Short mmCIF file of N, CA and C in Angstrom, two decimals:
data_model
loop_
_atom_site.label_atom_id
_atom_site.label_comp_id
_atom_site.label_asym_id
_atom_site.label_seq_id
_atom_site.Cartn_x
_atom_site.Cartn_y
_atom_site.Cartn_z
N MET A 25 15.50 38.00 9.31
CA MET A 25 15.84 36.67 9.29
C MET A 25 14.71 35.62 9.74
N ARG A 26 13.89 35.93 10.64
CA ARG A 26 12.83 35.34 11.06
C ARG A 26 11.95 35.02 9.84
N TRP A 27 11.57 36.09 9.24
CA TRP A 27 10.56 36.04 8.05
C TRP A 27 11.14 35.01 7.06
N LEU A 28 12.58 35.05 6.69
CA LEU A 28 13.00 34.07 5.81
C LEU A 28 12.98 32.60 6.42
N ALA A 29 13.01 32.44 7.52
CA ALA A 29 13.02 31.10 8.14
C ALA A 29 11.54 30.55 8.25
N SER A 30 10.63 31.50 8.25
CA SER A 30 9.14 31.18 8.36
C SER A 30 8.81 30.73 6.82
N LYS A 31 9.35 31.50 5.85
CA LYS A 31 9.10 31.22 4.46
C LYS A 31 9.42 29.84 4.15
N PHE A 32 10.71 29.61 4.59
CA PHE A 32 11.46 28.43 4.24
C PHE A 32 10.72 27.20 4.84
N SER A 33 10.22 27.39 6.03
CA SER A 33 9.44 26.33 6.59
C SER A 33 8.20 26.08 5.99
N THR A 34 7.52 27.05 5.66
CA THR A 34 6.28 27.01 4.86
C THR A 34 6.46 26.34 3.42
N LEU A 35 7.69 26.68 2.75
CA LEU A 35 8.05 26.02 1.60
C LEU A 35 8.28 24.34 1.73
N ILE A 36 8.98 24.14 2.93
CA ILE A 36 9.18 22.70 3.14
C ILE A 36 7.98 21.90 3.51
N ALA A 37 7.06 22.72 4.25
CA ALA A 37 5.82 21.92 4.58
C ALA A 37 4.95 21.71 3.48
N THR A 38 5.03 22.81 2.45
CA THR A 38 4.21 22.45 1.22
C THR A 38 4.89 21.42 0.31
N VAL A 39 6.09 21.37 0.28
CA VAL A 39 6.67 20.03 -0.56
C VAL A 39 6.26 18.92 0.12
N ILE A 40 6.51 18.68 1.33
CA ILE A 40 6.19 17.58 2.13
C ILE A 40 4.61 17.18 1.82
N ALA A 41 3.77 18.00 1.93
CA ALA A 41 2.33 17.87 1.73
C ALA A 41 2.08 17.56 0.24
N ALA A 42 2.73 18.09 -0.62
CA ALA A 42 2.63 17.73 -2.01
C ALA A 42 2.94 16.30 -2.27
N ILE A 43 4.35 15.82 -1.75
CA ILE A 43 4.75 14.52 -1.78
C ILE A 43 3.65 13.58 -1.34
N PHE A 44 3.22 13.68 -0.10
CA PHE A 44 2.35 12.84 0.52
C PHE A 44 1.01 12.84 -0.21
N GLY A 45 0.59 13.87 -0.64
CA GLY A 45 -0.73 14.04 -1.39
C GLY A 45 -0.67 13.28 -2.63
N ALA A 46 0.47 13.41 -3.42
CA ALA A 46 0.54 12.70 -4.76
C ALA A 46 0.82 11.26 -4.63
N ALA A 47 1.49 10.87 -3.39
CA ALA A 47 1.65 9.36 -3.06
C ALA A 47 0.21 8.87 -2.73
N ALA A 48 -0.48 9.59 -1.91
CA ALA A 48 -1.64 8.88 -1.41
C ALA A 48 -2.84 8.87 -2.47
N SER A 49 -2.75 9.88 -3.49
CA SER A 49 -3.73 9.90 -4.54
C SER A 49 -3.47 8.55 -5.59
N GLN A 50 -2.51 7.98 -5.24
CA GLN A 50 -2.09 6.76 -6.28
C GLN A 50 -2.57 5.49 -5.65
N ALA A 51 -3.17 5.53 -4.49
CA ALA A 51 -3.50 4.33 -3.66
C ALA A 51 -4.63 3.52 -4.35
N VAL A 52 -5.49 4.33 -4.92
CA VAL A 52 -6.56 3.51 -5.67
C VAL A 52 -5.96 2.87 -6.99
N ALA A 53 -5.07 3.61 -7.65
CA ALA A 53 -4.73 3.02 -8.90
C ALA A 53 -3.79 1.92 -8.62
N PHE A 54 -3.01 1.92 -7.43
CA PHE A 54 -2.12 0.93 -7.14
C PHE A 54 -2.96 -0.29 -6.73
N THR A 55 -3.88 -0.12 -5.93
CA THR A 55 -4.84 -1.16 -5.55
C THR A 55 -5.56 -1.93 -6.85
N ASN A 56 -5.87 -1.19 -7.82
CA ASN A 56 -6.34 -1.76 -8.87
C ASN A 56 -5.28 -2.65 -9.75
N ALA A 57 -4.08 -2.03 -9.83
CA ALA A 57 -3.13 -2.79 -10.33
C ALA A 57 -2.72 -4.06 -9.85
N TYR A 58 -2.66 -3.92 -8.36
CA TYR A 58 -2.42 -5.11 -7.60
C TYR A 58 -3.56 -6.14 -7.59
N LEU A 59 -4.91 -5.71 -7.67
CA LEU A 59 -5.92 -6.65 -7.87
C LEU A 59 -5.84 -7.14 -9.10
N GLN A 60 -5.43 -6.64 -10.16
CA GLN A 60 -5.21 -7.37 -11.46
C GLN A 60 -4.18 -8.43 -11.37
N ARG A 61 -3.06 -8.15 -10.79
CA ARG A 61 -1.95 -9.04 -10.79
C ARG A 61 -2.37 -10.15 -9.74
N LEU A 62 -2.99 -9.93 -8.58
CA LEU A 62 -3.62 -10.92 -7.76
C LEU A 62 -4.51 -11.96 -8.43
N THR A 63 -5.38 -11.42 -9.26
CA THR A 63 -6.25 -12.20 -10.02
C THR A 63 -5.52 -13.22 -10.93
N GLY A 64 -4.36 -12.69 -11.50
CA GLY A 64 -3.64 -13.45 -12.42
C GLY A 64 -2.83 -14.57 -11.66
N HIS A 65 -2.29 -14.29 -10.56
CA HIS A 65 -1.86 -15.40 -9.71
C HIS A 65 -2.83 -16.50 -9.32
N LEU A 66 -3.99 -16.01 -9.12
CA LEU A 66 -5.09 -16.88 -8.63
C LEU A 66 -5.35 -17.77 -9.76
N ASP A 67 -5.60 -17.22 -10.96
CA ASP A 67 -5.93 -17.98 -12.05
C ASP A 67 -4.72 -19.04 -12.39
N GLU A 68 -3.47 -18.83 -12.23
CA GLU A 68 -2.37 -19.66 -12.37
C GLU A 68 -2.49 -20.79 -11.30
N ALA A 69 -2.62 -20.26 -10.00
CA ALA A 69 -2.89 -21.29 -9.08
C ALA A 69 -3.96 -22.24 -9.22
N ARG A 70 -4.97 -21.77 -9.78
CA ARG A 70 -6.28 -22.74 -10.02
C ARG A 70 -5.86 -23.65 -11.22
N ARG A 71 -5.22 -23.30 -12.06
CA ARG A 71 -4.76 -24.02 -13.45
C ARG A 71 -3.71 -25.33 -12.80
N TYR A 72 -2.88 -24.88 -11.90
CA TYR A 72 -1.93 -25.87 -11.39
C TYR A 72 -2.74 -26.91 -10.61
N LEU A 73 -3.56 -26.51 -9.74
CA LEU A 73 -4.44 -27.16 -8.89
C LEU A 73 -5.30 -28.13 -9.79
N GLU A 74 -5.93 -27.77 -10.85
CA GLU A 74 -6.84 -28.60 -11.71
C GLU A 74 -5.76 -29.33 -12.56
N SER A 75 -4.59 -28.97 -12.97
CA SER A 75 -3.77 -29.98 -13.59
C SER A 75 -3.19 -30.92 -12.71
N LEU A 76 -3.15 -30.74 -11.39
CA LEU A 76 -2.80 -31.81 -10.39
C LEU A 76 -3.77 -32.79 -10.19
N ARG A 77 -5.09 -32.26 -10.11
CA ARG A 77 -6.43 -33.08 -9.83
C ARG A 77 -6.55 -33.89 -11.11
N SER A 78 -6.48 -33.38 -12.28
CA SER A 78 -6.81 -34.07 -13.55
C SER A 78 -5.97 -35.12 -13.89
N GLY A 79 -4.72 -35.18 -13.34
CA GLY A 79 -3.67 -36.10 -13.66
C GLY A 79 -2.63 -35.66 -14.68
N GLU A 80 -2.75 -34.58 -15.28
CA GLU A 80 -1.68 -34.04 -16.14
C GLU A 80 -0.43 -34.01 -15.45
N MET A 81 -0.32 -33.45 -14.25
CA MET A 81 0.76 -33.10 -13.48
C MET A 81 1.11 -34.51 -12.71
N GLY A 82 0.14 -35.33 -12.74
CA GLY A 82 0.40 -36.69 -12.01
C GLY A 82 1.31 -37.53 -12.59
N ARG A 83 1.65 -37.25 -14.03
CA ARG A 83 2.72 -37.87 -14.51
C ARG A 83 4.11 -37.65 -14.16
N ILE A 84 4.21 -36.39 -13.54
CA ILE A 84 5.37 -35.91 -13.11
C ILE A 84 5.66 -36.19 -11.65
N VAL A 85 4.40 -36.12 -10.89
CA VAL A 85 4.47 -36.44 -9.51
C VAL A 85 3.82 -37.77 -9.29
N THR A 86 4.60 -38.87 -9.21
CA THR A 86 3.95 -40.24 -9.12
C THR A 86 3.70 -40.65 -7.64
N GLU A 87 4.32 -40.17 -6.75
CA GLU A 87 4.19 -40.59 -5.44
C GLU A 87 2.99 -40.06 -4.73
N PRO A 88 2.11 -41.02 -4.28
CA PRO A 88 0.71 -40.42 -3.84
C PRO A 88 0.92 -39.47 -2.62
N VAL A 89 1.81 -39.62 -1.80
CA VAL A 89 2.00 -38.87 -0.49
C VAL A 89 2.38 -37.26 -1.12
N ALA A 90 3.23 -37.41 -1.94
CA ALA A 90 3.75 -36.08 -2.53
C ALA A 90 2.71 -35.52 -3.16
N ARG A 91 1.88 -36.20 -4.08
CA ARG A 91 0.90 -35.65 -4.70
C ARG A 91 -0.22 -35.08 -3.88
N ASP A 92 -0.52 -35.70 -2.78
CA ASP A 92 -1.51 -35.22 -1.92
C ASP A 92 -0.94 -33.93 -1.06
N GLN A 93 0.31 -34.04 -0.74
CA GLN A 93 0.68 -32.78 -0.18
C GLN A 93 0.70 -31.45 -1.28
N LEU A 94 1.06 -31.80 -2.28
CA LEU A 94 1.04 -30.71 -3.53
C LEU A 94 -0.49 -30.17 -3.40
N LEU A 95 -1.46 -31.20 -3.63
CA LEU A 95 -2.84 -30.71 -3.71
C LEU A 95 -3.24 -29.87 -2.55
N GLU A 96 -2.67 -30.19 -1.35
CA GLU A 96 -3.12 -29.39 -0.30
C GLU A 96 -2.39 -28.00 -0.22
N VAL A 97 -1.28 -27.92 -0.77
CA VAL A 97 -0.52 -26.77 -0.75
C VAL A 97 -1.35 -25.76 -1.92
N PHE A 98 -1.46 -26.41 -2.93
CA PHE A 98 -2.13 -25.70 -4.05
C PHE A 98 -3.58 -25.06 -3.65
N GLN A 99 -4.30 -26.04 -2.96
CA GLN A 99 -5.61 -25.66 -2.42
C GLN A 99 -5.63 -24.58 -1.53
N ARG A 100 -4.66 -24.57 -0.51
CA ARG A 100 -4.55 -23.52 0.40
C ARG A 100 -4.12 -22.16 -0.13
N ARG A 101 -3.14 -22.32 -1.38
CA ARG A 101 -2.77 -21.19 -1.97
C ARG A 101 -4.07 -20.50 -2.93
N VAL A 102 -4.87 -21.25 -3.33
CA VAL A 102 -6.14 -20.79 -4.08
C VAL A 102 -7.11 -20.12 -3.03
N THR A 103 -7.29 -20.79 -2.00
CA THR A 103 -8.16 -20.35 -0.82
C THR A 103 -7.61 -18.99 -0.47
N ASP A 104 -6.23 -18.98 -0.21
CA ASP A 104 -5.87 -17.66 0.44
C ASP A 104 -5.95 -16.48 -0.60
N LEU A 105 -5.57 -16.84 -1.88
CA LEU A 105 -5.64 -15.83 -3.03
C LEU A 105 -7.15 -15.30 -3.16
N GLU A 106 -7.95 -16.26 -3.04
CA GLU A 106 -9.47 -16.02 -3.31
C GLU A 106 -10.01 -15.19 -2.22
N ALA A 107 -9.49 -15.35 -1.03
CA ALA A 107 -10.04 -14.63 0.10
C ALA A 107 -9.51 -13.15 0.01
N ALA A 108 -8.25 -12.97 -0.35
CA ALA A 108 -7.74 -11.66 -0.48
C ALA A 108 -8.40 -10.92 -1.66
N ARG A 109 -8.56 -11.50 -2.67
CA ARG A 109 -9.23 -10.94 -3.84
C ARG A 109 -10.56 -10.64 -3.55
N ASP A 110 -11.36 -11.47 -2.92
CA ASP A 110 -12.68 -11.07 -2.47
C ASP A 110 -12.90 -9.94 -1.49
N ALA A 111 -12.02 -9.95 -0.68
CA ALA A 111 -11.98 -8.86 0.48
C ALA A 111 -11.75 -7.39 -0.25
N ILE A 112 -10.80 -7.52 -1.09
CA ILE A 112 -10.61 -6.24 -1.90
C ILE A 112 -11.77 -5.85 -2.84
N ILE A 113 -12.23 -6.76 -3.57
CA ILE A 113 -13.41 -6.41 -4.59
C ILE A 113 -14.60 -6.04 -3.72
N ASN A 114 -14.81 -6.69 -2.56
CA ASN A 114 -16.12 -6.26 -1.99
C ASN A 114 -16.01 -5.21 -0.88
N ALA A 115 -14.77 -4.54 -0.79
CA ALA A 115 -14.64 -3.34 -0.01
C ALA A 115 -15.21 -2.15 -0.71
N ASN A 116 -15.67 -1.19 0.26
CA ASN A 116 -16.09 0.06 -0.26
C ASN A 116 -14.94 0.78 -0.96
N ALA A 117 -15.36 1.58 -1.99
CA ALA A 117 -14.22 2.16 -2.81
C ALA A 117 -13.27 3.02 -1.86
N PHE A 118 -13.71 3.84 -1.00
CA PHE A 118 -12.94 4.60 0.06
C PHE A 118 -11.87 3.78 0.90
N VAL A 119 -12.51 2.55 1.23
CA VAL A 119 -11.31 1.86 2.12
C VAL A 119 -10.68 0.64 1.33
N LYS A 120 -10.84 0.51 0.04
CA LYS A 120 -10.37 -0.59 -0.78
C LYS A 120 -8.76 -0.62 -0.63
N PRO A 121 -8.12 0.67 -0.74
CA PRO A 121 -6.73 0.59 -0.63
C PRO A 121 -6.29 0.09 0.64
N LEU A 122 -6.85 0.53 1.75
CA LEU A 122 -6.60 -0.17 3.09
C LEU A 122 -6.75 -1.55 3.27
N VAL A 123 -7.90 -2.11 2.63
CA VAL A 123 -8.06 -3.54 2.58
C VAL A 123 -6.96 -4.18 1.90
N GLY A 124 -6.71 -3.61 0.70
CA GLY A 124 -5.76 -4.22 -0.13
C GLY A 124 -4.47 -4.21 0.55
N LEU A 125 -4.10 -3.15 1.34
CA LEU A 125 -2.86 -3.08 2.19
C LEU A 125 -2.91 -4.21 3.35
N PHE A 126 -3.93 -4.46 3.85
CA PHE A 126 -4.07 -5.56 5.02
C PHE A 126 -4.07 -6.96 4.42
N ASN A 127 -4.41 -7.04 2.97
CA ASN A 127 -4.25 -8.38 2.47
C ASN A 127 -3.21 -8.48 1.39
N LEU A 128 -2.10 -7.67 1.66
CA LEU A 128 -1.10 -7.63 0.72
C LEU A 128 -0.21 -8.96 0.73
N GLU A 129 0.04 -9.58 -0.43
CA GLU A 129 1.03 -10.66 -0.60
C GLU A 129 2.26 -10.04 -1.01
N GLU A 130 3.29 -10.33 -0.24
CA GLU A 130 4.58 -9.42 -0.47
C GLU A 130 5.19 -9.70 -1.82
N ASP A 131 5.23 -10.82 -2.41
CA ASP A 131 5.81 -11.15 -3.74
C ASP A 131 4.85 -10.42 -4.91
N ILE A 132 3.55 -10.55 -4.65
CA ILE A 132 2.67 -9.72 -5.69
C ILE A 132 2.78 -8.34 -5.49
N GLY A 133 2.68 -7.79 -4.28
CA GLY A 133 2.80 -6.28 -3.93
C GLY A 133 4.18 -5.83 -4.70
N SER A 134 5.41 -6.44 -4.45
CA SER A 134 6.49 -6.00 -4.95
C SER A 134 6.50 -6.00 -6.49
N GLY A 135 5.87 -7.06 -7.07
CA GLY A 135 5.87 -7.08 -8.49
C GLY A 135 4.93 -5.97 -9.09
N THR A 136 3.87 -5.82 -8.44
CA THR A 136 3.07 -4.75 -8.71
C THR A 136 3.76 -3.33 -8.70
N LEU A 137 4.60 -3.18 -7.62
CA LEU A 137 5.33 -1.83 -7.43
C LEU A 137 6.14 -1.66 -8.46
N GLU A 138 6.93 -2.79 -8.97
CA GLU A 138 7.93 -2.62 -10.00
C GLU A 138 7.33 -2.27 -11.17
N THR A 139 6.18 -2.60 -11.75
CA THR A 139 5.61 -2.34 -12.93
C THR A 139 4.44 -1.18 -12.81
N PHE A 140 4.35 -0.63 -11.73
CA PHE A 140 3.25 0.37 -11.44
C PHE A 140 3.48 1.62 -12.17
N VAL A 141 2.60 2.05 -13.07
CA VAL A 141 2.67 3.34 -13.71
C VAL A 141 1.65 4.38 -12.92
N PRO A 142 2.18 5.43 -12.37
CA PRO A 142 1.34 6.27 -11.78
C PRO A 142 0.12 6.79 -12.70
N ALA A 143 -0.97 7.03 -12.10
CA ALA A 143 -2.28 7.53 -12.85
C ALA A 143 -2.55 9.01 -12.49
N ILE A 144 -3.41 9.56 -13.38
CA ILE A 144 -3.95 10.79 -12.95
C ILE A 144 -5.14 10.65 -12.16
N PRO A 145 -5.43 11.03 -10.80
CA PRO A 145 -6.39 10.61 -10.11
C PRO A 145 -7.68 11.59 -10.33
N LEU A 146 -8.61 11.06 -11.05
CA LEU A 146 -9.90 11.80 -11.39
C LEU A 146 -11.06 11.26 -10.74
N ASP A 147 -11.02 10.08 -10.05
CA ASP A 147 -12.05 9.49 -9.49
C ASP A 147 -12.12 10.22 -7.92
N LEU A 148 -13.30 10.18 -7.28
CA LEU A 148 -13.39 10.89 -6.00
C LEU A 148 -12.53 10.05 -4.94
N PRO A 149 -12.61 8.64 -4.84
CA PRO A 149 -11.76 8.18 -3.72
C PRO A 149 -10.15 8.62 -3.88
N SER A 150 -9.71 8.53 -5.00
CA SER A 150 -8.30 9.09 -5.19
C SER A 150 -8.13 10.58 -4.90
N LEU A 151 -9.04 11.43 -5.24
CA LEU A 151 -8.90 12.72 -4.87
C LEU A 151 -9.06 12.89 -3.26
N ILE A 152 -9.82 12.11 -2.70
CA ILE A 152 -9.96 12.29 -1.23
C ILE A 152 -8.76 11.69 -0.65
N TYR A 153 -8.13 10.62 -1.06
CA TYR A 153 -6.83 10.12 -0.69
C TYR A 153 -5.66 11.09 -0.65
N GLY A 154 -5.85 11.82 -1.89
CA GLY A 154 -4.76 12.83 -2.12
C GLY A 154 -4.89 13.94 -1.14
N VAL A 155 -6.08 14.45 -0.70
CA VAL A 155 -6.31 15.45 0.31
C VAL A 155 -6.00 14.83 1.64
N VAL A 156 -6.25 13.71 1.87
CA VAL A 156 -5.74 13.07 3.19
C VAL A 156 -4.18 13.12 3.21
N GLY A 157 -3.61 12.64 2.11
CA GLY A 157 -2.16 12.69 2.14
C GLY A 157 -1.66 14.05 2.50
N ILE A 158 -2.15 15.20 1.80
CA ILE A 158 -1.69 16.45 2.02
C ILE A 158 -1.87 16.78 3.58
N VAL A 159 -3.11 16.52 4.12
CA VAL A 159 -3.38 16.83 5.61
C VAL A 159 -2.24 15.97 6.30
N PHE A 160 -2.06 14.83 5.93
CA PHE A 160 -1.08 13.97 6.86
C PHE A 160 0.32 14.59 6.70
N GLY A 161 0.72 14.88 5.38
CA GLY A 161 2.12 15.59 5.41
C GLY A 161 2.17 16.81 6.11
N LEU A 162 1.30 17.72 6.13
CA LEU A 162 1.33 18.95 6.88
C LEU A 162 1.48 18.68 8.42
N LEU A 163 0.54 17.64 8.82
CA LEU A 163 0.67 17.29 10.28
C LEU A 163 2.00 16.77 10.62
N LEU A 164 2.53 15.91 9.82
CA LEU A 164 3.86 15.34 10.02
C LEU A 164 4.89 16.39 10.20
N TRP A 165 4.83 17.45 9.34
CA TRP A 165 5.75 18.46 9.36
C TRP A 165 5.47 19.27 10.77
N GLU A 166 4.25 19.53 11.20
CA GLU A 166 3.93 20.21 12.34
C GLU A 166 4.60 19.38 13.54
N ILE A 167 4.41 18.11 13.59
CA ILE A 167 4.92 17.30 14.66
C ILE A 167 6.43 17.20 14.58
N VAL A 168 7.08 17.18 13.48
CA VAL A 168 8.51 17.38 13.40
C VAL A 168 9.14 18.66 13.89
N THR A 169 8.64 19.85 13.51
CA THR A 169 9.05 21.07 13.89
C THR A 169 8.46 21.55 15.25
N TRP A 170 7.58 20.97 15.93
CA TRP A 170 6.98 21.34 17.17
C TRP A 170 7.94 21.50 18.17
N PRO A 171 9.04 20.57 18.50
CA PRO A 171 9.94 20.69 19.58
C PRO A 171 10.93 22.05 19.27
N PHE A 172 11.30 22.24 17.93
CA PHE A 172 11.90 23.48 17.63
C PHE A 172 11.24 24.78 17.91
N ARG A 173 10.00 24.74 17.66
CA ARG A 173 9.17 25.98 17.91
C ARG A 173 9.02 26.32 19.39
N ARG A 174 8.87 25.14 19.95
CA ARG A 174 8.73 25.31 21.54
C ARG A 174 10.00 25.80 22.12
N TRP A 175 11.21 25.21 21.64
CA TRP A 175 12.38 25.78 22.24
C TRP A 175 12.55 27.03 21.98
N ARG A 176 12.41 27.49 20.66
CA ARG A 176 12.65 28.86 20.05
C ARG A 176 11.62 29.81 21.13
N ARG A 177 10.44 29.52 21.36
CA ARG A 177 9.64 30.19 22.23
C ARG A 177 10.24 30.54 23.68
N ARG A 178 10.75 29.39 24.16
CA ARG A 178 11.39 29.41 25.53
C ARG A 178 12.61 30.35 25.52
N GLN A 179 13.30 30.44 24.41
CA GLN A 179 14.60 31.18 24.29
C GLN A 179 13.89 32.69 24.13
N GLU A 180 12.97 32.97 23.41
CA GLU A 180 12.42 34.33 23.35
C GLU A 180 11.84 34.84 24.75
N THR A 181 11.17 33.99 25.67
CA THR A 181 10.72 34.39 26.76
C THR A 181 11.87 34.67 27.67
N LYS A 182 12.92 33.91 27.64
CA LYS A 182 14.10 33.93 28.50
C LYS A 182 14.83 35.41 28.23
N ALA A 183 14.85 35.82 26.82
CA ALA A 183 15.54 36.93 26.41
C ALA A 183 14.71 38.26 26.89
N VAL A 184 13.42 38.00 27.09
CA VAL A 184 12.70 39.30 27.52
C VAL A 184 12.68 39.54 28.86
#
């Protein structure tokens, strides 16, 4: 019975490691998809800002105070998006997904996740993230099962 339980535990650990490894290996591809979508939002925000500055949108927003407030909001949005994009672009390939995670805009991230298509990870950073995911999954399984192994050892020592 102990042999079967050990094999079942190994199977579960392998499945968890494979899931974490596969998910982590997609980090680079997701970051690239997010960066593309972020750049699209940045381009759109720049167009709105330029339209407001040039007076095209000025026909719709005629009150000067409201127009100035809109200019400020759009300028802040452009600045924030540029900062996030530049941080991701300038990051080292191995930390780019982490930088992307720390600069994640919720609405852009959820839109990216909805349309994300997993990729086959053939580049070195993706493969390294995959291996790190496997190791993390195995460590997680060890942490979760540690109290049970400890309890079983205590039971065995009491029985002897």
